[in-house]
GROMACS .gro file of N, CA and C in nm:
model
  342
    1MET      N    1  -4.486   9.070 -15.308
    1MET     CA    2  -4.536   9.110 -15.437
    1MET      C    3  -4.481   9.014 -15.542
    2ALA      N    4  -4.551   8.911 -15.565
    2ALA     CA    5  -4.501   8.805 -15.652
    2ALA      C    6  -4.520   8.834 -15.800
    3ALA      N    7  -4.625   8.905 -15.837
    3ALA     CA    8  -4.653   8.931 -15.978
    3ALA      C    9  -4.639   9.079 -16.008
    4ASN      N   10  -4.642   9.113 -16.136
    4ASN     CA   11  -4.634   9.253 -16.175
    4ASN      C   12  -4.770   9.320 -16.175
    5PHE      N   13  -4.874   9.249 -16.131
    5PHE     CA   14  -5.008   9.305 -16.126
    5PHE      C   15  -5.065   9.280 -15.986
    6ALA      N   16  -5.112   9.387 -15.924
    6ALA     CA   17  -5.172   9.375 -15.791
    6ALA      C   18  -5.310   9.441 -15.795
    7ASP      N   19  -5.413   9.367 -15.758
    7ASP     CA   20  -5.550   9.415 -15.761
    7ASP      C   21  -5.609   9.408 -15.620
    8ARG      N   22  -5.654   9.523 -15.570
    8ARG     CA   23  -5.721   9.532 -15.439
    8ARG      C   24  -5.637   9.477 -15.324
    9ARG      N   25  -5.509   9.504 -15.326
    9ARG     CA   26  -5.421   9.461 -15.217
    9ARG      C   27  -5.392   9.578 -15.124
   10SER      N   28  -5.364   9.546 -15.002
   10SER     CA   29  -5.330   9.649 -14.905
   10SER      C   30  -5.181   9.647 -14.875
   11TYR      N   31  -5.121   9.764 -14.893
   11TYR     CA   32  -4.982   9.787 -14.855
   11TYR      C   33  -4.979   9.897 -14.748
   12ALA      N   34  -5.093   9.921 -14.687
   12ALA     CA   35  -5.106  10.028 -14.587
   12ALA      C   36  -5.004  10.009 -14.475
   13GLY      N   37  -4.926  10.114 -14.451
   13GLY     CA   38  -4.827  10.112 -14.344
   13GLY      C   39  -4.704  10.029 -14.372
   14HIS      N   40  -4.692   9.968 -14.489
   14HIS     CA   41  -4.576   9.883 -14.520
   14HIS      C   42  -4.451   9.967 -14.544
   15ASP      N   43  -4.337   9.911 -14.510
   15ASP     CA   44  -4.208   9.974 -14.534
   15ASP      C   45  -4.153   9.919 -14.665
   16LEU      N   46  -4.164   9.998 -14.771
   16LEU     CA   47  -4.119   9.958 -14.904
   16LEU      C   48  -4.005  10.048 -14.951
   17ARG      N   49  -3.934  10.108 -14.856
   17ARG     CA   50  -3.824  10.198 -14.891
   17ARG      C   51  -3.722  10.128 -14.980
   18HIS      N   52  -3.678  10.203 -15.082
   18HIS     CA   53  -3.571  10.161 -15.173
   18HIS      C   54  -3.601  10.031 -15.247
   19GLN      N   55  -3.726   9.990 -15.254
   19GLN     CA   56  -3.764   9.871 -15.331
   19GLN      C   57  -3.765   9.905 -15.480
   20THR      N   58  -3.743   9.806 -15.564
   20THR     CA   59  -3.756   9.823 -15.709
   20THR      C   60  -3.886   9.758 -15.751
   21LEU      N   61  -3.981   9.842 -15.791
   21LEU     CA   62  -4.115   9.795 -15.829
   21LEU      C   63  -4.147   9.839 -15.972
   22ASP      N   64  -4.045   9.855 -16.053
   22ASP     CA   65  -4.061   9.903 -16.190
   22ASP      C   66  -4.162   9.817 -16.267
   23GLY      N   67  -4.254   9.885 -16.337
   23GLY     CA   68  -4.349   9.817 -16.425
   23GLY      C   69  -4.469   9.754 -16.357
   24TYR      N   70  -4.481   9.764 -16.227
   24TYR     CA   71  -4.597   9.707 -16.158
   24TYR      C   72  -4.725   9.781 -16.196
   25HIS      N   73  -4.836   9.711 -16.195
   25HIS     CA   74  -4.967   9.769 -16.220
   25HIS      C   75  -5.050   9.749 -16.094
   26PHE      N   76  -5.075   9.859 -16.023
   26PHE     CA   77  -5.154   9.854 -15.901
   26PHE      C   78  -5.293   9.908 -15.931
   27LYS      N   79  -5.396   9.828 -15.901
   27LYS     CA   80  -5.533   9.868 -15.927
   27LYS      C   81  -5.613   9.855 -15.797
   28PHE      N   82  -5.672   9.966 -15.755
   28PHE     CA   83  -5.751   9.972 -15.633
   28PHE      C   84  -5.673   9.923 -15.510
   29CYS      N   85  -5.547   9.956 -15.504
   29CYS     CA   86  -5.463   9.914 -15.391
   29CYS      C   87  -5.455  10.025 -15.286
   30ASP      N   88  -5.435   9.985 -15.163
   30ASP     CA   89  -5.430  10.076 -15.050
   30ASP      C   90  -5.284  10.096 -15.007
   31PHE      N   91  -5.236  10.219 -15.026
   31PHE     CA   92  -5.100  10.255 -14.986
   31PHE      C   93  -5.102  10.358 -14.872
   32ARG      N   94  -5.212  10.368 -14.798
   32ARG     CA   95  -5.220  10.468 -14.690
   32ARG      C   96  -5.106  10.448 -14.591
   33GLY      N   97  -5.029  10.555 -14.573
   33GLY     CA   98  -4.921  10.552 -14.476
   33GLY      C   99  -4.803  10.465 -14.515
   34ALA      N  100  -4.799  10.415 -14.638
   34ALA     CA  101  -4.687  10.331 -14.682
   34ALA      C  102  -4.562  10.416 -14.701
   35ASN      N  103  -4.447  10.359 -14.669
   35ASN     CA  104  -4.319  10.428 -14.687
   35ASN      C  105  -4.253  10.373 -14.813
   36LEU      N  106  -4.258  10.452 -14.921
   36LEU     CA  107  -4.197  10.415 -15.048
   36LEU      C  108  -4.076  10.504 -15.078
   37ARG      N  109  -4.026  10.570 -14.977
   37ARG     CA  110  -3.917  10.667 -14.999
   37ARG      C  111  -3.799  10.601 -15.069
   38GLY      N  112  -3.754  10.667 -15.177
   38GLY     CA  113  -3.637  10.621 -15.251
   38GLY      C  114  -3.662  10.501 -15.339
   39ALA      N  115  -3.787  10.456 -15.352
   39ALA     CA  116  -3.818  10.338 -15.434
   39ALA      C  117  -3.810  10.371 -15.583
   40SER      N  118  -3.781  10.271 -15.664
   40SER     CA  119  -3.784  10.284 -15.808
   40SER      C  120  -3.921  10.238 -15.855
   41LEU      N  121  -4.000  10.332 -15.906
   41LEU     CA  122  -4.137  10.305 -15.951
   41LEU      C  123  -4.152  10.343 -16.099
   42ARG      N  124  -4.048  10.320 -16.175
   42ARG     CA  125  -4.048  10.356 -16.318
   42ARG      C  126  -4.156  10.275 -16.391
   43GLY      N  127  -4.243  10.347 -16.463
   43GLY     CA  128  -4.345  10.281 -16.543
   43GLY      C  129  -4.458  10.218 -16.464
   44VAL      N  130  -4.466  10.247 -16.335
   44VAL     CA  131  -4.571  10.190 -16.251
   44VAL      C  132  -4.705  10.255 -16.285
   45SER      N  133  -4.812  10.180 -16.273
   45SER     CA  134  -4.947  10.230 -16.293
   45SER      C  135  -5.021  10.225 -16.160
   46PHE      N  136  -5.075  10.340 -16.119
   46PHE     CA  137  -5.159  10.348 -15.999
   46PHE      C  138  -5.300  10.383 -16.047
   47ALA      N  139  -5.391  10.288 -16.051
   47ALA     CA  140  -5.529  10.310 -16.096
   47ALA      C  141  -5.624  10.290 -15.979
   48GLY      N  142  -5.690  10.398 -15.940
   48GLY     CA  143  -5.787  10.389 -15.832
   48GLY      C  144  -5.726  10.360 -15.696
   49CYS      N  145  -5.599  10.392 -15.679
   49CYS     CA  146  -5.529  10.360 -15.554
   49CYS      C  147  -5.543  10.471 -15.450
   50ASP      N  148  -5.531  10.433 -15.326
   50ASP     CA  149  -5.537  10.525 -15.213
   50ASP      C  150  -5.393  10.554 -15.168
   51LEU      N  151  -5.347  10.676 -15.193
   51LEU     CA  152  -5.211  10.716 -15.160
   51LEU      C  153  -5.207  10.816 -15.044
   52ARG      N  154  -5.315  10.824 -14.966
   52ARG     CA  155  -5.317  10.919 -14.855
   52ARG      C  156  -5.207  10.887 -14.755
   53ASP      N  157  -5.132  10.991 -14.722
   53ASP     CA  158  -5.024  10.984 -14.623
   53ASP      C  159  -4.909  10.892 -14.667
   54ALA      N  160  -4.903  10.860 -14.796
   54ALA     CA  161  -4.792  10.778 -14.847
   54ALA      C  162  -4.667  10.865 -14.859
   55ASP      N  163  -4.552  10.809 -14.828
   55ASP     CA  164  -4.424  10.878 -14.840
   55ASP      C  165  -4.358  10.835 -14.970
   56LEU      N  166  -4.365  10.922 -15.070
   56LEU     CA  167  -4.306  10.895 -15.201
   56LEU      C  168  -4.187  10.988 -15.226
   57ARG      N  169  -4.127  11.038 -15.120
   57ARG     CA  170  -4.013  11.128 -15.135
   57ARG      C  171  -3.897  11.056 -15.204
   58ASP      N  172  -3.834  11.129 -15.294
   58ASP     CA  173  -3.714  11.081 -15.362
   58ASP      C  174  -3.737  10.954 -15.444
   59THR      N  175  -3.860  10.924 -15.482
   59THR     CA  176  -3.887  10.807 -15.566
   59THR      C  177  -3.863  10.841 -15.712
   60ASP      N  178  -3.842  10.739 -15.793
   60ASP     CA  179  -3.831  10.756 -15.937
   60ASP      C  180  -3.966  10.717 -15.996
   61LEU      N  181  -4.045  10.817 -16.033
   61LEU     CA  182  -4.177  10.797 -16.091
   61LEU      C  183  -4.175  10.821 -16.242
   62SER      N  184  -4.058  10.809 -16.303
   62SER     CA  185  -4.047  10.828 -16.447
   62SER      C  186  -4.140  10.732 -16.519
   63TYR      N  187  -4.218  10.788 -16.611
   63TYR     CA  188  -4.311  10.712 -16.695
   63TYR      C  189  -4.421  10.642 -16.617
   64ALA      N  190  -4.439  10.680 -16.491
   64ALA     CA  191  -4.550  10.625 -16.411
   64ALA      C  192  -4.682  10.683 -16.462
   65ARG      N  193  -4.791  10.610 -16.438
   65ARG     CA  194  -4.924  10.654 -16.477
   65ARG      C  195  -5.014  10.657 -16.354
   66PHE      N  196  -5.083  10.769 -16.338
   66PHE     CA  197  -5.174  10.787 -16.225
   66PHE      C  198  -5.313  10.813 -16.279
   67GLY      N  199  -5.413  10.744 -16.225
   67GLY     CA  200  -5.551  10.767 -16.263
   67GLY      C  201  -5.644  10.742 -16.147
   68ASP      N  202  -5.726  10.842 -16.117
   68ASP     CA  203  -5.825  10.832 -16.009
   68ASP      C  204  -5.763  10.789 -15.877
   69VAL      N  205  -5.651  10.850 -15.841
   69VAL     CA  206  -5.589  10.819 -15.712
   69VAL      C  207  -5.639  10.916 -15.605
   70ARG      N  208  -5.636  10.870 -15.483
   70ARG     CA  209  -5.677  10.951 -15.369
   70ARG      C  210  -5.552  10.995 -15.296
   71THR      N  211  -5.538  11.128 -15.274
   71THR     CA  212  -5.414  11.178 -15.215
   71THR      C  213  -5.430  11.250 -15.082
   72HIS      N  214  -5.553  11.285 -15.044
   72HIS     CA  215  -5.565  11.365 -14.922
   72HIS      C  216  -5.699  11.344 -14.855
   73ASP      N  217  -5.693  11.341 -14.725
   73ASP     CA  218  -5.812  11.339 -14.641
   73ASP      C  219  -5.773  11.420 -14.518
   74PRO      N  220  -5.851  11.524 -14.484
   74PRO     CA  221  -5.812  11.609 -14.371
   74PRO      C  222  -5.788  11.533 -14.241
   75GLU      N  223  -5.851  11.418 -14.227
   75GLU     CA  224  -5.835  11.341 -14.104
   75GLU      C  225  -5.728  11.234 -14.114
   76TYR      N  226  -5.670  11.215 -14.234
   76TYR     CA  227  -5.575  11.106 -14.248
   76TYR      C  228  -5.433  11.153 -14.276
   77GLY      N  229  -5.414  11.241 -14.371
   77GLY     CA  230  -5.279  11.289 -14.400
   77GLY      C  231  -5.257  11.319 -14.546
   78ARG      N  232  -5.140  11.372 -14.575
   78ARG     CA  233  -5.104  11.414 -14.710
   78ARG      C  234  -5.002  11.322 -14.772
   79THR      N  235  -5.010  11.309 -14.902
   79THR     CA  236  -4.910  11.236 -14.979
   79THR      C  237  -4.790  11.329 -14.997
   80ASP      N  238  -4.669  11.276 -14.984
   80ASP     CA  239  -4.548  11.357 -14.999
   80ASP      C  240  -4.465  11.303 -15.115
   81VAL      N  241  -4.448  11.385 -15.219
   81VAL     CA  242  -4.370  11.346 -15.337
   81VAL      C  243  -4.248  11.435 -15.355
   82THR      N  244  -4.203  11.498 -15.248
   82THR     CA  245  -4.088  11.587 -15.253
   82THR      C  246  -3.966  11.513 -15.309
   83GLY      N  247  -3.903  11.574 -15.409
   83GLY     CA  248  -3.781  11.518 -15.466
   83GLY      C  249  -3.802  11.403 -15.563
   84ALA      N  250  -3.927  11.371 -15.595
   84ALA     CA  251  -3.954  11.261 -15.688
   84ALA      C  252  -3.918  11.301 -15.830
   85ARG      N  253  -3.878  11.204 -15.911
   85ARG     CA  254  -3.849  11.225 -16.053
   85ARG      C  255  -3.977  11.196 -16.131
   86TRP      N  256  -4.015  11.287 -16.222
   86TRP     CA  257  -4.142  11.279 -16.293
   86TRP      C  258  -4.128  11.269 -16.444
   87GLU      N  259  -4.009  11.251 -16.500
   87GLU     CA  260  -3.991  11.251 -16.644
   87GLU      C  261  -4.084  11.150 -16.712
   88GLY      N  262  -4.166  11.201 -16.805
   88GLY     CA  263  -4.253  11.113 -16.883
   88GLY      C  264  -4.374  11.060 -16.810
   89ALA      N  265  -4.397  11.101 -16.685
   89ALA     CA  266  -4.513  11.051 -16.609
   89ALA      C  267  -4.643  11.103 -16.669
   90THR      N  268  -4.748  11.024 -16.661
   90THR     CA  269  -4.880  11.062 -16.711
   90THR      C  270  -4.969  11.092 -16.591
   91LEU      N  271  -5.020  11.215 -16.589
   91LEU     CA  272  -5.102  11.258 -16.476
   91LEU      C  273  -5.241  11.301 -16.524
   92ARG      N  274  -5.289  11.246 -16.633
   92ARG     CA  275  -5.418  11.285 -16.689
   92ARG      C  276  -5.532  11.249 -16.594
   93GLY      N  277  -5.621  11.347 -16.576
   93GLY     CA  278  -5.739  11.322 -16.496
   93GLY      C  279  -5.714  11.313 -16.347
   94VAL      N  280  -5.593  11.347 -16.304
   94VAL     CA  281  -5.560  11.339 -16.162
   94VAL      C  282  -5.594  11.472 -16.096
   95ILE      N  283  -5.664  11.466 -15.986
   95ILE     CA  284  -5.688  11.584 -15.904
   95ILE      C  285  -5.605  11.565 -15.778
   96ALA      N  286  -5.501  11.647 -15.767
   96ALA     CA  287  -5.409  11.634 -15.654
   96ALA      C  288  -5.453  11.730 -15.545
   97GLY      N  289  -5.497  11.677 -15.434
   97GLY     CA  290  -5.541  11.759 -15.323
   97GLY      C  291  -5.439  11.761 -15.211
   98ARG      N  292  -5.380  11.878 -15.188
   98ARG     CA  293  -5.287  11.900 -15.077
   98ARG      C  294  -5.172  11.801 -15.076
   99VAL      N  295  -5.109  11.783 -15.191
   99VAL     CA  296  -4.994  11.695 -15.202
   99VAL      C  297  -4.868  11.776 -15.178
  100ILE      N  298  -4.780  11.728 -15.094
  100ILE     CA  299  -4.656  11.798 -15.063
  100ILE      C  300  -4.555  11.767 -15.174
  101GLY      N  301  -4.495  11.873 -15.233
  101GLY     CA  302  -4.393  11.855 -15.334
  101GLY      C  303  -4.443  11.826 -15.473
  102TRP      N  304  -4.572  11.850 -15.501
  102TRP     CA  305  -4.630  11.822 -15.632
  102TRP      C  306  -4.562  11.906 -15.739
  103PRO      N  307  -4.533  11.848 -15.857
  103PRO     CA  308  -4.466  11.925 -15.963
  103PRO      C  309  -4.552  12.042 -16.010
  104GLY      N  310  -4.486  12.156 -16.033
  104GLY     CA  311  -4.556  12.275 -16.081
  104GLY      C  312  -4.623  12.354 -15.971
  105ALA      N  313  -4.589  12.325 -15.847
  105ALA     CA  314  -4.652  12.395 -15.734
  105ALA      C  315  -4.565  12.509 -15.683
  106GLU      N  316  -4.485  12.569 -15.773
  106GLU     CA  317  -4.392  12.673 -15.730
  106GLU      C  318  -4.462  12.793 -15.668
  107ASP      N  319  -4.588  12.820 -15.711
  107ASP     CA  320  -4.659  12.935 -15.657
  107ASP      C  321  -4.711  12.908 -15.516
  108GLN      N  322  -4.715  12.782 -15.472
  108GLN     CA  323  -4.757  12.745 -15.337
  108GLN      C  324  -4.651  12.651 -15.280
  109PRO      N  325  -4.543  12.706 -15.230
  109PRO     CA  326  -4.434  12.620 -15.187
  109PRO      C  327  -4.479  12.507 -15.094
  110GLY      N  328  -4.440  12.387 -15.128
  110GLY     CA  329  -4.466  12.272 -15.042
  110GLY      C  330  -4.592  12.196 -15.069
  111THR      N  331  -4.700  12.263 -15.112
  111THR     CA  332  -4.825  12.191 -15.136
  111THR      C  333  -4.894  12.245 -15.261
  112VAL      N  334  -4.987  12.169 -15.312
  112VAL     CA  335  -5.071  12.216 -15.422
  112VAL      C  336  -5.214  12.173 -15.394
  113GLU      N  337  -5.307  12.263 -15.422
  113GLU     CA  338  -5.450  12.230 -15.409
  113GLU      C  339  -5.513  12.256 -15.545
  114GLN      N  340  -5.591  12.160 -15.594
  114GLN     CA  341  -5.662  12.180 -15.720
  114GLN      C  342  -5.806  12.143 -15.700
   0.00000   0.00000   0.00000
């Protein structure tokens, strides 16, 4: 990841654990099955990205922006955000389908469906 902007790149299945990717702008990128556990993603923008089966546990998503992301496919897997930090994150227009650990999902422990 040489630049702070990535357009239509595939990180599917990549091991990005504990990486610092603060401020990156990902547009139409594929993160299916990527391991981002414990990564610093402060201020990151995910626009039109595929996050199905991505492991985002314990990530710092403070001030991150999500728009038109894909989070679930019954045949592929669920995105897991358990333990992620969400301070200041923008989630406008996001439809989170069967995401594990989604904020505000206290009434459905472990997952949220919208």
